[in-house]
Amino acid sequence: DGGITQSPKYLFRKEGQNVTLSCEQNLNHDAMYWYRQDPGQGLRLIYYSQIVNDFQKGDIAEGYSVSREKKESFPLTVTSAQKNPTAFYLCASSMGGPPQHFGDGTRLSIL
Amino acid sequence: KNEVEQSPQNLTAQEGEFITINCSYSVGISALHWLQQHPGGGIVSLFMLSSGKKKHGRLIATINIQEKHSSLHITASHPRDSAVYICAVGGAGNQFYFGTGTSLTVIP
């Protein structure tokens, strides 16, 4: 079955470290998205990519970076510049419009 | 003010009860989505609608474009319906706004 795979499910980071969250899809979707979810808040868009080798900043891109070298992969790096990285991160994809499929998420915590 | 407001934030129901979750939005939209987030965090799309009403099993979603309001109804609720239900609207371009979610607990 097609879907989105996010890994790992839980991730711990030390202060000052960069960490990369994986997102892979086998839906042949062109568009992919990264969202951040915090308690009591709606999902907020970090980055999105509508096509390979192209991506755009979302509402809260500071402290994050992405790449889209392959259609099926859209990894998110949380850099040390992100001062409050503890959150739940969701990856999503679509044929080109709003996100249609979501992954199961990665919960990032700071040690 | 959030572009999408949901109510209630939390809801507890007895098994078998009829449940209604409300969503109001303030932006012009192309479509409205109802999403279900499981306790583990994964999200599933339940409905996408731009007018009228849709039904899938025990779930019914309605939208009133003039009033900028949508409702999600669950008939004969069951403990397995316990989840967070999120309303989201697609605006102009790639804009997509999420509500903060309604946490539903159905007690046996």
Short mmCIF file of C-alpha atoms in Angstrom, two decimals:
data_model
loop_
_atom_site.label_atom_id
_atom_site.label_comp_id
_atom_site.label_asym_id
_atom_site.label_seq_id
_atom_site.Cartn_x
_atom_site.Cartn_y
_atom_site.Cartn_z
CA ASP A 1 0.00 0.00 0.00
CA GLY A 2 1.17 3.50 -0.78
CA GLY A 3 1.83 5.93 1.99
CA ILE A 4 4.22 8.19 3.84
CA THR A 5 6.91 6.83 6.14
CA GLN A 6 8.43 9.06 8.75
CA SER A 7 11.37 7.98 10.82
CA PRO A 8 12.27 7.80 13.56
CA LYS A 9 9.07 7.95 15.60
CA TYR A 10 10.90 9.44 18.58
CA LEU A 11 14.09 11.47 18.38
CA PHE A 12 16.23 13.05 21.06
CA ARG A 13 18.67 15.86 20.45
CA LYS A 14 21.35 17.42 22.58
CA GLU A 15 21.68 21.16 22.73
CA GLY A 16 23.65 22.48 19.76
CA GLN A 17 23.15 19.43 17.55
CA ASN A 18 21.54 19.26 14.15
CA VAL A 19 19.15 16.40 13.55
CA THR A 20 17.48 15.19 10.38
CA LEU A 21 13.96 13.81 10.20
CA SER A 22 13.21 11.45 7.36
CA CYS A 23 10.09 11.50 5.17
CA GLU A 24 9.60 9.06 2.32
CA GLN A 25 6.51 8.59 0.15
CA ASN A 26 5.67 6.00 -2.47
CA LEU A 27 2.52 7.71 -3.70
CA ASN A 28 4.22 9.36 -6.67
CA HIS A 29 3.10 12.72 -5.26
CA ASP A 30 4.75 15.87 -6.54
CA ALA A 31 4.15 18.05 -3.48
CA MET A 32 5.49 17.41 0.00
CA TYR A 33 5.12 19.38 3.21
CA TRP A 34 6.58 19.62 6.69
CA TYR A 35 4.42 20.79 9.58
CA ARG A 36 5.14 21.40 13.22
CA GLN A 37 2.50 20.72 15.88
CA ASP A 38 2.66 22.15 19.40
CA PRO A 39 0.15 21.55 22.19
CA GLY A 40 -2.90 23.77 21.83
CA GLN A 41 -1.88 25.04 18.40
CA GLY A 42 -2.82 24.10 14.89
CA LEU A 43 -0.28 22.63 12.53
CA ARG A 44 2.13 25.24 11.22
CA LEU A 45 3.90 24.99 7.88
CA ILE A 46 7.69 24.83 7.99
CA TYR A 47 8.62 24.13 4.36
CA TYR A 48 6.95 22.75 1.28
CA SER A 49 8.12 21.48 -2.07
CA GLN A 50 5.99 21.29 -5.18
CA ILE A 51 8.59 19.64 -7.38
CA VAL A 52 11.99 18.01 -7.19
CA ASN A 53 14.89 20.40 -6.57
CA ASP A 54 12.54 23.19 -5.52
CA PHE A 55 11.17 24.14 -2.11
CA GLN A 56 9.63 27.15 -0.42
CA LYS A 57 9.66 28.49 3.13
CA GLY A 58 6.49 28.23 5.12
CA ASP A 59 5.39 30.30 8.09
CA ILE A 60 8.04 29.11 10.55
CA ALA A 61 11.10 28.16 8.47
CA GLU A 62 13.72 29.79 10.69
CA GLY A 63 16.08 27.20 12.17
CA TYR A 64 15.07 24.50 9.69
CA SER A 65 16.39 23.35 6.32
CA VAL A 66 15.17 20.87 3.72
CA SER A 67 16.24 19.24 0.48
CA ARG A 68 14.28 17.61 -2.35
CA GLU A 69 16.77 15.69 -4.43
CA LYS A 70 14.34 12.87 -5.13
CA LYS A 71 10.60 12.92 -5.69
CA GLU A 72 9.95 10.41 -2.94
CA SER A 73 12.11 11.99 -0.25
CA PHE A 74 11.85 15.28 1.65
CA PRO A 75 14.14 15.27 4.72
CA LEU A 76 13.91 18.03 7.31
CA THR A 77 16.95 19.16 9.27
CA VAL A 78 16.39 20.86 12.59
CA THR A 79 19.45 23.01 13.10
CA SER A 80 20.97 24.33 16.30
CA ALA A 81 19.56 27.73 15.29
CA GLN A 82 16.06 26.48 16.12
CA LYS A 83 15.76 27.61 19.73
CA ASN A 84 12.65 25.64 20.63
CA PRO A 85 12.77 22.43 18.62
CA THR A 86 10.75 20.22 20.97
CA ALA A 87 7.57 19.44 19.03
CA PHE A 88 5.73 16.90 16.95
CA TYR A 89 6.68 17.01 13.26
CA LEU A 90 4.38 15.81 10.50
CA CYS A 91 5.20 15.22 6.87
CA ALA A 92 2.48 15.30 4.23
CA SER A 93 2.13 14.96 0.48
CA SER A 94 -0.29 15.65 -2.33
CA MET A 95 -0.60 15.58 -6.09
CA GLY A 96 -0.16 19.33 -6.04
CA GLY A 97 -2.96 20.85 -4.03
CA PRO A 98 -3.46 20.82 -0.27
CA PRO A 99 -1.90 17.92 1.65
CA GLN A 100 -3.82 14.69 1.18
CA HIS A 101 -1.74 12.11 2.99
CA PHE A 102 0.07 12.45 6.27
CA GLY A 103 2.79 10.45 7.93
CA ASP A 104 2.63 9.18 11.50
CA GLY A 105 4.93 11.93 12.72
CA THR A 106 8.21 12.24 14.60
CA ARG A 107 8.32 13.50 18.16
CA LEU A 108 11.51 15.45 18.82
CA SER A 109 12.72 16.14 22.34
CA ILE A 110 15.74 17.97 23.69
CA LEU A 111 17.96 16.26 26.22
CA LYS B 1 -7.40 35.63 15.68
CA ASN B 2 -7.00 32.21 14.07
CA GLU B 3 -8.27 31.73 10.56
CA VAL B 4 -9.95 28.50 11.70
CA GLU B 5 -11.76 28.12 15.01
CA GLN B 6 -13.05 24.84 16.35
CA SER B 7 -15.39 24.05 19.20
CA PRO B 8 -15.43 22.45 21.59
CA GLN B 9 -11.74 21.98 22.37
CA ASN B 10 -12.46 18.87 24.41
CA LEU B 11 -15.45 16.58 24.33
CA THR B 12 -16.34 13.53 26.38
CA ALA B 13 -19.29 11.38 25.36
CA GLN B 14 -20.90 8.12 26.35
CA GLU B 15 -20.84 5.33 23.83
CA GLY B 16 -23.80 5.61 21.50
CA GLU B 17 -24.21 9.38 21.76
CA PHE B 18 -24.56 11.67 18.77
CA ILE B 19 -21.56 13.99 18.56
CA THR B 20 -21.14 17.33 16.82
CA ILE B 21 -17.89 19.22 16.31
CA ASN B 22 -18.03 22.72 14.88
CA CYS B 23 -15.63 24.67 12.69
CA SER B 24 -15.78 28.33 11.69
CA TYR B 25 -13.37 30.01 9.35
CA SER B 26 -12.66 33.58 8.35
CA VAL B 27 -10.89 33.23 4.99
CA GLY B 28 -12.15 32.54 1.50
CA ILE B 29 -11.65 28.87 0.83
CA SER B 30 -11.36 26.43 -2.01
CA ALA B 31 -12.27 23.45 0.18
CA LEU B 32 -12.62 22.41 3.79
CA HIS B 33 -11.09 19.26 5.23
CA TRP B 34 -11.85 17.20 8.29
CA LEU B 35 -8.89 15.21 9.59
CA GLN B 36 -8.60 12.61 12.33
CA GLN B 37 -5.44 12.39 14.40
CA HIS B 38 -4.94 9.12 16.22
CA PRO B 39 -3.41 8.98 19.72
CA GLY B 40 -0.10 7.93 18.17
CA GLY B 41 -0.04 11.10 16.09
CA GLY B 42 -0.80 9.90 12.57
CA ILE B 43 -3.39 11.88 10.62
CA VAL B 44 -6.04 10.54 8.30
CA SER B 45 -8.14 12.63 5.96
CA LEU B 46 -11.85 12.02 6.60
CA PHE B 47 -13.57 14.45 4.26
CA MET B 48 -12.89 17.16 1.76
CA LEU B 49 -15.89 19.27 0.88
CA SER B 50 -16.65 22.58 -0.75
CA SER B 51 -20.43 22.54 -0.49
CA GLY B 52 -23.35 20.61 0.95
CA LYS B 53 -22.91 17.42 2.84
CA LYS B 54 -20.89 14.20 2.73
CA LYS B 55 -21.43 10.94 4.56
CA HIS B 56 -19.07 8.06 5.22
CA GLY B 57 -20.32 5.35 7.52
CA ARG B 58 -21.25 6.95 10.84
CA LEU B 59 -19.54 10.22 9.95
CA ILE B 60 -21.33 13.15 8.35
CA ALA B 61 -19.76 16.46 7.35
CA THR B 62 -21.68 19.55 6.35
CA ILE B 63 -20.61 22.97 5.20
CA ASN B 64 -22.41 26.29 4.88
CA ILE B 65 -20.35 28.52 2.62
CA GLN B 66 -22.40 31.65 3.30
CA GLU B 67 -21.99 31.30 7.06
CA LYS B 68 -18.38 30.03 6.78
CA HIS B 69 -19.18 27.14 9.05
CA SER B 70 -18.83 23.38 8.96
CA SER B 71 -19.88 20.60 11.29
CA LEU B 72 -18.67 17.06 11.73
CA HIS B 73 -21.22 14.65 13.17
CA ILE B 74 -20.61 11.18 14.52
CA THR B 75 -23.66 8.99 14.99
CA ALA B 76 -23.73 6.08 17.46
CA SER B 77 -20.30 7.02 18.82
CA HIS B 78 -17.90 4.27 19.81
CA PRO B 79 -14.71 4.26 21.93
CA ARG B 80 -12.67 3.70 18.78
CA ASP B 81 -13.81 7.15 17.62
CA SER B 82 -11.68 8.66 20.37
CA ALA B 83 -9.17 10.90 18.61
CA VAL B 84 -8.42 14.50 17.82
CA TYR B 85 -10.52 15.89 14.98
CA ILE B 86 -8.97 18.74 13.01
CA CYS B 87 -10.69 21.14 10.66
CA ALA B 88 -8.51 22.62 7.92
CA VAL B 89 -9.27 24.99 5.08
CA GLY B 90 -7.49 25.52 1.79
CA GLY B 91 -7.25 29.17 0.86
CA ALA B 92 -5.71 31.01 -2.05
CA GLY B 93 -2.60 29.52 -3.63
CA ASN B 94 -0.87 27.07 -1.32
CA GLN B 95 -2.33 28.51 1.88
CA PHE B 96 -3.75 25.87 4.16
CA TYR B 97 -5.01 26.71 7.64
CA PHE B 98 -5.51 24.24 10.47
CA GLY B 99 -7.75 24.51 13.49
CA THR B 100 -6.34 23.54 16.88
CA GLY B 101 -8.39 20.37 16.99
CA THR B 102 -11.14 18.87 19.12
CA SER B 103 -10.10 16.07 21.44
CA LEU B 104 -12.89 13.50 21.61
CA THR B 105 -13.09 10.77 24.23
CA VAL B 106 -15.90 8.23 23.99
CA ILE B 107 -16.46 6.28 27.18
CA PRO B 108 -17.81 2.71 27.02
#
